[in-house]
């Protein structure tokens, strides 16, 4: 990485842990280290407006980045493939005789996963600091594969919950994956690398729901190929199996091609100096503890805003499936599992287009902190527009022509087209809101006090996000059921509550622009 020299201030004769930062002329902050001759500090973090020369772009380690992307792709596929059929799965298990309570158990399944992930995320980060990033990532993927297969073979709610809990424990290495990306890139190439990496979640979100919606109940859909007792007894095993095979392939490719990025475990190579940012001297830069990091205004704000972002995103995913699954008369859309899968795939497609077509330009043109706040402001609009989809469906209900049966009535084909346009708009707004996740990774990297604290900063923010996901599905599904069962505000009390929460999250996000080093 090209390091821009900066003049040493007269008062900065020494650098210690208590003073890792220097103020830049643009109001930003830069981290400095002595150069190899010990005579002049060099910038290793942040930017200085006074330095007019354009910095040399550090070459991206393409092989490393592609391997990391393949590893990342497996996670959303395994995670999202159950969304189209989870409500049917709960119904088939006969967990309740009341259809309106199905959403409660679906939310419980998702909350079990998130709670377990919350409990393991910090432990995985600590383990990766000792044994390295690569083994933690590979073990996590293989663990998710095994628990996904058990989930597909489950015949009771107990087995479902146990498999999801174990899956959450193994998926707690997400902060480790983000740390690897941070260690592979620097400020000169992250506008290229982060959108590529961020593309993996929406792509996986396209593939996963398509797998779940298409291959659930294979004995009914493909009797010639899957007519055996296994597929009849376990109608949701095939999508779990297909997802697991993809994840195993990702683990294998990651094992072969992904190199270790933890500085203490990295094997020196002749070309490594040009491919990876040089690790900081552990004697000069030490990792700060969680308590000290939380006193960094930007890290604290990113954690609190990340909590709100994760809660809103998880709630939207759950409530959208419940809303789509519910009958039109009760305020939903009466979509089938396959149609819900198509909706989620459309959502992933929109997110992928945003990553490919817009993100590189946006990162080079606009301030990350302000883009983050803009994305957070999309959530209240997305939640407010959801009930309009039901109004469209109700307006087009006629007897004898259409596409979705609902209590003897059907929706006309003209309404179908309008409805799908509305679905695309709402999902598009939600995906713009989700862009904040990628921006958060960049802001964490930019605001980490030093390189040694990057992993812990990622861990703190991811912990806050996982904590929100641990109860968001349960709360929003319970709120949805309460609203519909008691006809509170016409069955749309959940909309009012989520809009209020969204407005609160948007307000918190505005503080990031005041605290982050990238704010201008």
Coordinates of C-alpha atoms in Angstrom, one line a residue:
X1 CA 0.0 0.0 0.0
X2 CA 1.3 3.4 -0.9
X3 CA 1.8 5.5 2.3
X4 CA 1.5 9.2 2.1
X5 CA 4.1 11.1 4.2
X6 CA 3.0 13.7 6.6
X7 CA 5.0 16.3 8.6
X8 CA 5.6 15.4 12.2
X9 CA 4.0 17.9 14.6
X10 CA 6.4 19.4 17.1
X11 CA 4.3 18.1 20.0
X12 CA 4.2 14.6 18.7
X13 CA 7.6 13.4 19.8
X14 CA 6.3 10.1 20.9
X15 CA 3.4 7.9 20.0
X16 CA 1.8 5.6 22.6
X17 CA -1.4 3.6 23.1
X18 CA -3.0 6.6 24.7
X19 CA -2.4 8.8 21.6
X20 CA -2.9 6.7 18.5
X21 CA -4.4 9.4 16.4
X22 CA -3.5 12.8 14.8
X23 CA -6.1 15.4 13.6
X24 CA -6.0 16.0 9.9
X25 CA -6.5 19.3 8.3
X26 CA -9.9 18.3 7.0
X27 CA -11.2 17.6 10.5
X28 CA -10.6 13.9 9.9
X29 CA -8.1 11.7 11.9
X30 CA -5.2 9.7 10.7
X31 CA -3.2 7.0 12.4
X32 CA 0.5 7.3 12.1
X33 CA 3.5 4.9 12.5
X34 CA 7.2 5.6 12.2
X35 CA 8.7 4.6 8.9
X36 CA 11.5 2.1 8.7
X37 CA 14.2 4.7 9.3
X38 CA 12.3 6.1 12.4
X39 CA 12.5 9.7 11.2
X40 CA 9.1 10.6 9.8
X41 CA 5.7 9.2 10.5
X42 CA 3.6 7.9 7.6
X43 CA -0.2 7.8 7.3
X44 CA -1.6 4.3 7.5
X45 CA -5.3 5.1 8.2
X46 CA -7.7 7.8 7.1
X47 CA -6.9 10.6 4.8
X48 CA -5.5 14.1 4.7
X49 CA -7.0 16.7 2.5
X50 CA -3.8 18.7 2.6
X51 CA -2.1 15.9 0.7
X52 CA -3.1 16.7 -2.8
X53 CA -1.3 13.9 -4.7
X54 CA -3.6 11.1 -5.6
X55 CA -2.5 7.9 -3.7
X56 CA -1.5 4.9 -5.6
X57 CA -4.3 2.2 -5.6
X58 CA -3.1 -0.9 -3.9
X59 CA -3.6 -4.0 -6.1
X60 CA -6.4 -6.2 -4.9
X61 CA -5.4 -9.8 -4.1
X62 CA -7.8 -11.2 -6.7
X63 CA -7.5 -14.8 -5.8
X64 CA -7.9 -14.1 -2.1
X65 CA -11.0 -11.9 -2.7
X66 CA -12.7 -14.5 -4.9
X67 CA -12.1 -17.3 -2.4
X68 CA -13.5 -15.1 0.3
X69 CA -16.5 -14.3 -1.9
X70 CA -17.2 -18.0 -2.5
X71 CA -17.1 -18.7 1.2
X72 CA -19.4 -15.8 1.8
X73 CA -21.9 -17.0 -0.8
X74 CA -22.6 -20.3 1.0
X75 CA -23.9 -18.5 4.1
X76 CA -26.9 -16.7 2.6
X77 CA -27.9 -19.7 0.4
X78 CA -28.1 -21.9 3.5
X79 CA -29.8 -19.2 5.6
X80 CA -32.5 -18.1 3.1
X81 CA -33.5 -21.3 1.5
X82 CA -36.0 -22.1 4.4
X83 CA -37.8 -18.8 4.2
X84 CA -40.4 -19.8 1.5
X85 CA -41.5 -22.9 3.3
X86 CA -40.9 -22.3 7.0
X87 CA -44.5 -21.5 7.7
X88 CA -45.7 -24.6 5.9
X89 CA -43.1 -26.6 7.8
X90 CA -44.5 -25.4 11.1
X91 CA -48.0 -26.2 9.9
X92 CA -46.9 -29.8 8.8
X93 CA -45.4 -30.4 12.2
X94 CA -48.8 -29.6 13.8
X95 CA -47.2 -27.3 16.4
X96 CA -50.6 -25.5 16.7
X97 CA -54.2 -25.9 15.5
X98 CA -54.6 -22.2 15.1
X99 CA -53.3 -21.0 11.7
X100 CA -52.8 -17.5 13.0
X101 CA -50.2 -18.8 15.5
X102 CA -48.0 -20.3 12.8
X103 CA -46.1 -17.0 12.5
X104 CA -45.2 -17.2 16.2
X105 CA -43.4 -20.5 15.8
X106 CA -41.7 -19.4 12.6
X107 CA -40.4 -16.4 14.4
X108 CA -39.3 -18.6 17.3
X109 CA -37.2 -20.7 14.9
X110 CA -35.5 -17.7 13.5
X111 CA -34.9 -16.2 17.0
X112 CA -33.3 -19.4 18.2
X113 CA -30.7 -19.1 15.4
X114 CA -29.9 -15.5 16.2
X115 CA -29.7 -16.0 19.9
X116 CA -27.2 -18.8 19.4
X117 CA -25.2 -16.7 17.0
X118 CA -25.1 -14.0 19.5
X119 CA -23.6 -16.3 22.1
X120 CA -20.8 -17.5 19.8
X121 CA -19.8 -14.4 17.8
X122 CA -17.2 -13.1 20.4
X123 CA -15.8 -16.5 21.1
X124 CA -15.2 -17.2 17.4
X125 CA -13.4 -13.9 17.2
X126 CA -11.1 -14.7 20.1
X127 CA -10.4 -18.2 18.7
X128 CA -9.5 -16.7 15.3
X129 CA -7.0 -14.4 17.0
X130 CA -5.2 -17.5 18.2
X131 CA -5.5 -20.2 15.6
X132 CA -6.1 -17.9 12.6
X133 CA -9.0 -16.8 10.4
X134 CA -9.1 -19.6 7.9
X135 CA -9.7 -22.6 10.2
X136 CA -12.5 -20.8 12.0
X137 CA -14.2 -19.9 8.7
X138 CA -14.0 -23.5 7.4
X139 CA -15.2 -25.1 10.6
X140 CA -18.1 -22.7 10.7
X141 CA -19.2 -23.6 7.2
X142 CA -19.0 -27.3 7.8
X143 CA -21.0 -27.0 11.1
X144 CA -23.7 -25.1 9.3
X145 CA -23.9 -27.8 6.6
X146 CA -24.5 -30.5 9.2
X147 CA -27.1 -28.6 11.1
X148 CA -28.9 -27.7 7.9
X149 CA -29.2 -31.4 7.0
X150 CA -30.6 -32.1 10.5
X151 CA -33.1 -29.3 10.0
X152 CA -34.4 -30.8 6.8
X153 CA -34.8 -34.3 8.5
X154 CA -36.6 -32.9 11.5
X155 CA -40.0 -34.3 12.5
X156 CA -40.6 -32.3 15.6
X157 CA -40.4 -28.7 16.7
X158 CA -37.7 -29.7 19.3
X159 CA -35.4 -31.1 16.6
X160 CA -36.0 -28.0 14.5
X161 CA -35.1 -25.7 17.3
X162 CA -32.0 -27.7 18.3
X163 CA -30.7 -27.7 14.7
X164 CA -31.2 -24.0 14.4
X165 CA -29.5 -23.3 17.7
X166 CA -26.5 -25.3 16.6
X167 CA -26.5 -23.6 13.2
X168 CA -26.5 -20.3 14.9
X169 CA -23.5 -21.3 17.0
X170 CA -21.5 -22.2 13.9
X171 CA -22.5 -19.1 12.0
X172 CA -21.1 -16.8 14.7
X173 CA -17.9 -16.4 12.7
X174 CA -19.4 -13.7 10.5
X175 CA -17.2 -11.0 12.2
X176 CA -14.2 -13.1 11.3
X177 CA -15.2 -13.1 7.6
X178 CA -15.6 -9.3 7.7
X179 CA -12.2 -9.0 9.4
X180 CA -10.5 -11.0 6.6
X181 CA -12.0 -8.5 4.1
X182 CA -10.7 -5.6 6.1
X183 CA -7.2 -7.2 6.2
X184 CA -7.2 -7.8 2.5
X185 CA -8.0 -4.2 1.5
X186 CA -7.2 -0.6 2.3
X187 CA -8.8 2.8 1.7
X188 CA -7.5 2.9 -1.9
X189 CA -9.2 -0.3 -3.2
X190 CA -12.2 -0.8 -0.9
X191 CA -14.5 1.0 -3.3
X192 CA -13.9 -1.9 -5.7
X193 CA -13.5 -4.8 -3.2
X194 CA -16.4 -4.1 -0.9
X195 CA -19.2 -4.0 -3.6
X196 CA -17.9 -7.3 -5.0
X197 CA -17.9 -8.9 -1.5
X198 CA -21.3 -7.3 -0.8
X199 CA -22.7 -8.8 -3.9
X200 CA -22.5 -12.3 -2.4
X201 CA -25.4 -11.8 0.0
X202 CA -28.0 -10.7 -2.5
X203 CA -26.8 -13.4 -5.0
X204 CA -27.2 -16.0 -2.3
X205 CA -30.5 -14.4 -1.4
X206 CA -31.7 -15.1 -4.9
X207 CA -30.4 -18.6 -5.1
X208 CA -31.6 -19.6 -1.6
X209 CA -35.3 -18.8 -1.8
X210 CA -35.4 -20.3 -5.3
X211 CA -34.0 -23.5 -4.0
X212 CA -36.4 -23.5 -1.1
X213 CA -39.5 -22.6 -3.0
X214 CA -38.8 -24.9 -6.0
X215 CA -37.6 -28.1 -4.3
X216 CA -39.8 -28.3 -1.2
X217 CA -42.3 -31.1 -1.5
X218 CA -40.3 -32.8 -4.3
X219 CA -42.4 -36.0 -4.3
X220 CA -45.4 -33.9 -5.4
X221 CA -43.5 -31.6 -7.9
X222 CA -41.1 -34.2 -9.3
X223 CA -42.6 -37.6 -8.7
X224 CA -40.5 -39.3 -11.4
X225 CA -37.3 -38.3 -9.7
X226 CA -38.2 -38.1 -6.0
X227 CA -41.0 -40.6 -5.5
X228 CA -39.3 -42.5 -2.6
X229 CA -40.5 -42.6 1.0
X230 CA -37.6 -40.3 2.1
X231 CA -38.9 -37.3 0.1
X232 CA -42.5 -37.9 1.1
X233 CA -41.6 -38.3 4.8
X234 CA -39.2 -35.3 4.7
X235 CA -40.6 -32.9 2.1
X236 CA -38.2 -30.1 3.1
X237 CA -35.0 -32.2 3.0
X238 CA -34.1 -31.7 -0.6
X239 CA -33.7 -27.9 -0.5
X240 CA -31.6 -28.4 2.6
X241 CA -29.5 -31.0 0.8
X242 CA -28.9 -28.9 -2.2
X243 CA -27.9 -25.9 -0.1
X244 CA -25.6 -28.0 1.9
X245 CA -23.8 -29.4 -1.2
X246 CA -23.2 -25.8 -2.3
X247 CA -21.9 -24.9 1.1
X248 CA -19.5 -27.9 1.1
X249 CA -18.2 -26.8 -2.3
X250 CA -17.6 -23.3 -0.9
X251 CA -15.8 -24.8 2.1
X252 CA -13.6 -26.9 -0.2
X253 CA -12.7 -24.0 -2.4
X254 CA -12.0 -21.8 0.6
X255 CA -9.8 -24.4 2.1
X256 CA -7.8 -24.7 -1.1
X257 CA -7.5 -21.1 -2.2
X258 CA -8.2 -18.9 0.8
X259 CA -4.9 -17.8 2.5
X260 CA -4.5 -16.9 6.1
X261 CA -4.7 -13.1 6.8
X262 CA -4.0 -13.0 10.5
X263 CA -0.6 -11.2 10.7
X264 CA 0.8 -13.6 13.3
X265 CA -0.1 -16.6 11.2
X266 CA 0.6 -15.3 7.7
X267 CA 3.3 -17.0 5.9
X268 CA 5.8 -14.6 4.3
X269 CA 5.9 -14.5 0.5
X270 CA 7.9 -12.5 -1.9
X271 CA 4.8 -11.0 -3.5
X272 CA 2.9 -10.6 -0.4
X273 CA 4.2 -7.1 0.2
X274 CA 2.5 -5.9 -2.9
X275 CA -0.8 -7.8 -2.3
X276 CA -1.6 -7.3 1.4
X277 CA -1.3 -4.3 3.7
X278 CA 1.7 -4.8 6.0
X279 CA 0.7 -5.9 9.5
X280 CA 1.3 -3.4 12.2
X281 CA 4.1 -3.9 14.7
X282 CA 2.5 -5.5 17.7
X283 CA 4.9 -3.8 20.0
X284 CA 3.8 -0.3 18.7
X285 CA 0.1 -0.9 18.1
X286 CA -1.9 -3.0 20.6
X287 CA -5.5 -4.1 20.5
X288 CA -7.8 -2.0 22.7
X289 CA -10.3 -3.7 24.9
X290 CA -14.1 -3.7 24.3
X291 CA -14.6 -1.0 27.0
X292 CA -12.2 1.4 25.4
X293 CA -13.5 0.8 22.0
X294 CA -17.1 1.5 23.1
X295 CA -15.9 4.9 24.3
X296 CA -14.9 5.7 20.7
X297 CA -17.9 7.8 19.6
X298 CA -18.0 6.4 16.1
X299 CA -17.8 2.8 17.2
X300 CA -20.5 3.3 19.8
X301 CA -22.8 5.1 17.3
X302 CA -22.2 2.3 14.7
X303 CA -23.1 -0.3 17.2
X304 CA -26.3 1.4 18.3
X305 CA -27.3 2.2 14.7
X306 CA -26.3 -1.3 13.6
X307 CA -28.6 -2.7 16.3
X308 CA -31.5 -0.7 14.8
X309 CA -30.6 -1.6 11.2
X310 CA -30.4 -5.3 12.0
X311 CA -33.7 -5.2 13.9
X312 CA -35.4 -3.5 11.0
X313 CA -34.0 -5.7 8.3
X314 CA -34.7 -9.0 10.2
X315 CA -38.2 -7.7 11.1
X316 CA -39.0 -6.8 7.5
X317 CA -37.9 -10.2 6.2
X318 CA -40.1 -12.0 8.7
X319 CA -43.1 -9.8 8.4
X320 CA -43.0 -9.7 4.6
X321 CA -43.2 -13.5 4.5
X322 CA -46.0 -13.5 7.0
X323 CA -47.8 -10.8 5.2
X324 CA -47.4 -12.6 1.8
X325 CA -48.6 -15.9 3.3
X326 CA -51.7 -14.5 5.0
X327 CA -55.1 -14.5 3.3
X328 CA -56.2 -11.4 1.5
X329 CA -59.2 -11.0 3.8
X330 CA -56.9 -10.9 6.8
X331 CA -54.7 -8.2 5.3
X332 CA -52.1 -10.3 3.3
X333 CA -51.5 -11.5 -0.2
X334 CA -52.3 -15.2 -0.1
X335 CA -49.1 -16.1 -1.9
X336 CA -47.9 -19.7 -2.3
X337 CA -44.5 -20.9 -1.1
X338 CA -43.2 -20.7 -4.7
X339 CA -44.5 -17.2 -5.1
X340 CA -42.9 -16.1 -1.8
X341 CA -39.7 -17.6 -3.2
X342 CA -40.0 -15.6 -6.3
X343 CA -40.5 -12.4 -4.2
X344 CA -37.4 -13.1 -2.2
X345 CA -35.4 -13.9 -5.4
X346 CA -36.6 -10.6 -6.8
X347 CA -35.4 -8.9 -3.7
X348 CA -32.0 -10.5 -4.1
X349 CA -31.9 -9.5 -7.7
X350 CA -32.5 -5.8 -6.8
X351 CA -29.8 -5.9 -4.2
X352 CA -27.4 -7.5 -6.6
X353 CA -28.1 -4.7 -9.2
X354 CA -27.5 -2.1 -6.5
X355 CA -24.1 -3.6 -5.6
X356 CA -23.0 -4.0 -9.2
X357 CA -24.3 -0.8 -10.8
X358 CA -24.4 1.7 -8.1
X359 CA -22.1 0.9 -5.1
X360 CA -18.7 1.5 -6.8
X361 CA -19.9 4.9 -8.0
X362 CA -21.5 5.8 -4.7
X363 CA -18.5 4.9 -2.7
X364 CA -16.2 7.0 -4.9
X365 CA -18.6 10.0 -5.0
X366 CA -20.5 10.4 -1.7
X367 CA -19.6 10.3 2.0
X368 CA -20.2 6.9 3.5
X369 CA -21.7 8.3 6.7
X370 CA -24.3 10.3 4.9
X371 CA -25.1 7.4 2.5
X372 CA -25.6 5.3 5.6
X373 CA -28.1 7.8 7.0
X374 CA -29.9 8.0 3.7
X375 CA -30.3 4.2 3.6
X376 CA -31.7 4.1 7.1
X377 CA -34.4 6.6 6.0
X378 CA -35.7 4.1 3.5
X379 CA -37.1 1.8 6.2
X380 CA -40.1 3.8 7.4
X381 CA -41.2 4.2 3.8
X382 CA -40.9 0.5 3.1
X383 CA -43.0 -0.5 6.1
X384 CA -45.6 2.2 5.3
X385 CA -46.1 0.9 1.7
X386 CA -46.6 -2.7 2.7
X387 CA -50.4 -2.3 3.4
X388 CA -50.9 -0.8 0.0
X389 CA -50.1 -4.1 -1.6
X390 CA -53.1 -5.6 0.2
X391 CA -55.3 -2.8 -1.0
X392 CA -54.3 -3.5 -4.5
X393 CA -55.1 -7.2 -4.1
X394 CA -58.5 -6.4 -2.5
X395 CA -59.4 -3.9 -5.3
X396 CA -58.8 -6.6 -8.0
X397 CA -60.7 -9.5 -6.4
X398 CA -63.3 -10.9 -8.7
X399 CA -65.1 -14.2 -9.1
X400 CA -64.0 -16.5 -11.8
X401 CA -60.8 -14.9 -13.2
X402 CA -57.4 -14.3 -11.8
X403 CA -54.5 -16.1 -10.3
X404 CA -54.6 -16.2 -6.4
X405 CA -57.5 -18.1 -4.8
X406 CA -58.6 -16.5 -1.5
X407 CA -61.8 -17.5 0.2
X408 CA -63.5 -18.4 -3.1
X409 CA -62.4 -15.1 -4.8
X410 CA -59.5 -14.5 -7.1
X411 CA -57.4 -11.7 -8.2
X412 CA -57.5 -10.5 -11.8
X413 CA -54.5 -10.8 -14.1
X414 CA -54.3 -7.0 -14.5
X415 CA -54.1 -6.7 -10.7
X416 CA -51.4 -9.3 -10.7
X417 CA -49.1 -7.2 -12.8
X418 CA -49.8 -4.1 -10.7
X419 CA -49.3 -6.1 -7.5
X420 CA -45.9 -7.4 -8.6
X421 CA -44.8 -3.9 -9.5
X422 CA -45.8 -2.9 -6.0
X423 CA -43.9 -5.8 -4.5
X424 CA -40.8 -4.8 -6.5
X425 CA -41.0 -1.2 -5.3
X426 CA -41.3 -2.2 -1.6
X427 CA -38.6 -4.8 -1.8
X428 CA -36.4 -2.3 -3.7
X429 CA -36.8 0.2 -0.9
X430 CA -35.9 -2.4 1.7
X431 CA -32.8 -3.4 -0.3
X432 CA -31.6 0.2 -0.5
X433 CA -32.0 0.2 3.3
X434 CA -29.8 -2.9 3.5
X435 CA -27.0 -1.2 1.6
X436 CA -26.2 0.2 5.1
X437 CA -24.8 -3.1 6.1
X438 CA -22.0 -2.8 3.5
X439 CA -21.4 0.8 4.4
X440 CA -21.2 -0.2 8.1
X441 CA -18.2 -2.5 7.3
X442 CA -16.3 0.4 5.6
X443 CA -17.1 2.8 8.4
X444 CA -15.9 0.3 11.0
X445 CA -12.7 -0.1 9.1
X446 CA -12.2 3.6 8.8
X447 CA -12.9 4.3 12.4
X448 CA -11.0 1.5 14.1
X449 CA -8.5 3.2 16.4
X450 CA -5.7 0.9 15.0
X451 CA -5.3 -2.1 12.8
X452 CA -5.0 -4.5 15.8
X453 CA -8.5 -3.5 17.0
X454 CA -10.2 -4.1 13.7
X455 CA -11.4 -7.6 14.6
X456 CA -12.8 -6.5 17.9
X457 CA -14.5 -3.5 16.3
X458 CA -16.2 -5.8 13.9
X459 CA -17.1 -8.1 16.7
X460 CA -18.7 -5.4 18.8
X461 CA -20.9 -4.1 15.9
X462 CA -21.8 -7.6 14.8
X463 CA -22.7 -8.5 18.4
X464 CA -25.1 -5.6 18.5
X465 CA -26.6 -6.7 15.1
X466 CA -26.9 -10.3 16.2
X467 CA -28.5 -9.2 19.5
X468 CA -31.2 -7.4 17.5
X469 CA -31.8 -10.4 15.3
X470 CA -32.1 -12.6 18.3
X471 CA -35.5 -11.2 19.3
X472 CA -36.7 -9.3 16.2
X473 CA -38.3 -12.3 14.5
X474 CA -40.1 -13.3 17.7
X475 CA -41.3 -9.8 18.5
X476 CA -42.5 -8.9 15.0
X477 CA -44.2 -12.2 14.4
X478 CA -46.0 -12.0 17.7
X479 CA -47.0 -8.4 17.0
X480 CA -48.3 -9.4 13.6
X481 CA -50.4 -12.2 15.1
X482 CA -51.7 -9.9 17.8
X483 CA -52.7 -7.2 15.3
X484 CA -54.5 -9.6 13.0
X485 CA -56.2 -11.7 15.7
X486 CA -57.6 -8.7 17.5
X487 CA -58.1 -6.5 14.4
X488 CA -56.0 -3.8 16.0
X489 CA -56.0 -0.7 13.8
X490 CA -57.6 -2.8 11.1
X491 CA -55.0 -5.5 11.6
X492 CA -52.1 -3.1 10.9
X493 CA -50.9 -2.2 14.4
X494 CA -47.6 -3.9 13.4
X495 CA -47.1 -1.3 10.6
X496 CA -47.5 1.6 13.0
X497 CA -45.0 0.1 15.5
X498 CA -42.4 -0.7 12.8
X499 CA -42.7 2.8 11.3
X500 CA -42.0 4.4 14.7
X501 CA -39.0 2.1 15.3
X502 CA -37.7 2.9 11.8
X503 CA -37.9 6.6 12.4
X504 CA -36.0 6.1 15.6
X505 CA -33.3 4.2 13.8
X506 CA -33.0 6.8 11.1
X507 CA -32.5 9.5 13.8
X508 CA -29.7 7.5 15.5
X509 CA -28.0 7.0 12.1
X510 CA -27.6 10.8 11.6
X511 CA -25.1 10.9 14.5
X512 CA -22.6 8.8 12.5
X513 CA -21.9 11.7 10.2
X514 CA -21.0 13.8 13.3
X515 CA -18.7 11.2 14.8
X516 CA -17.0 9.3 12.0
X517 CA -13.6 10.3 10.6
X518 CA -15.1 10.4 7.1
X519 CA -17.5 13.1 7.9
X520 CA -16.7 16.4 6.2

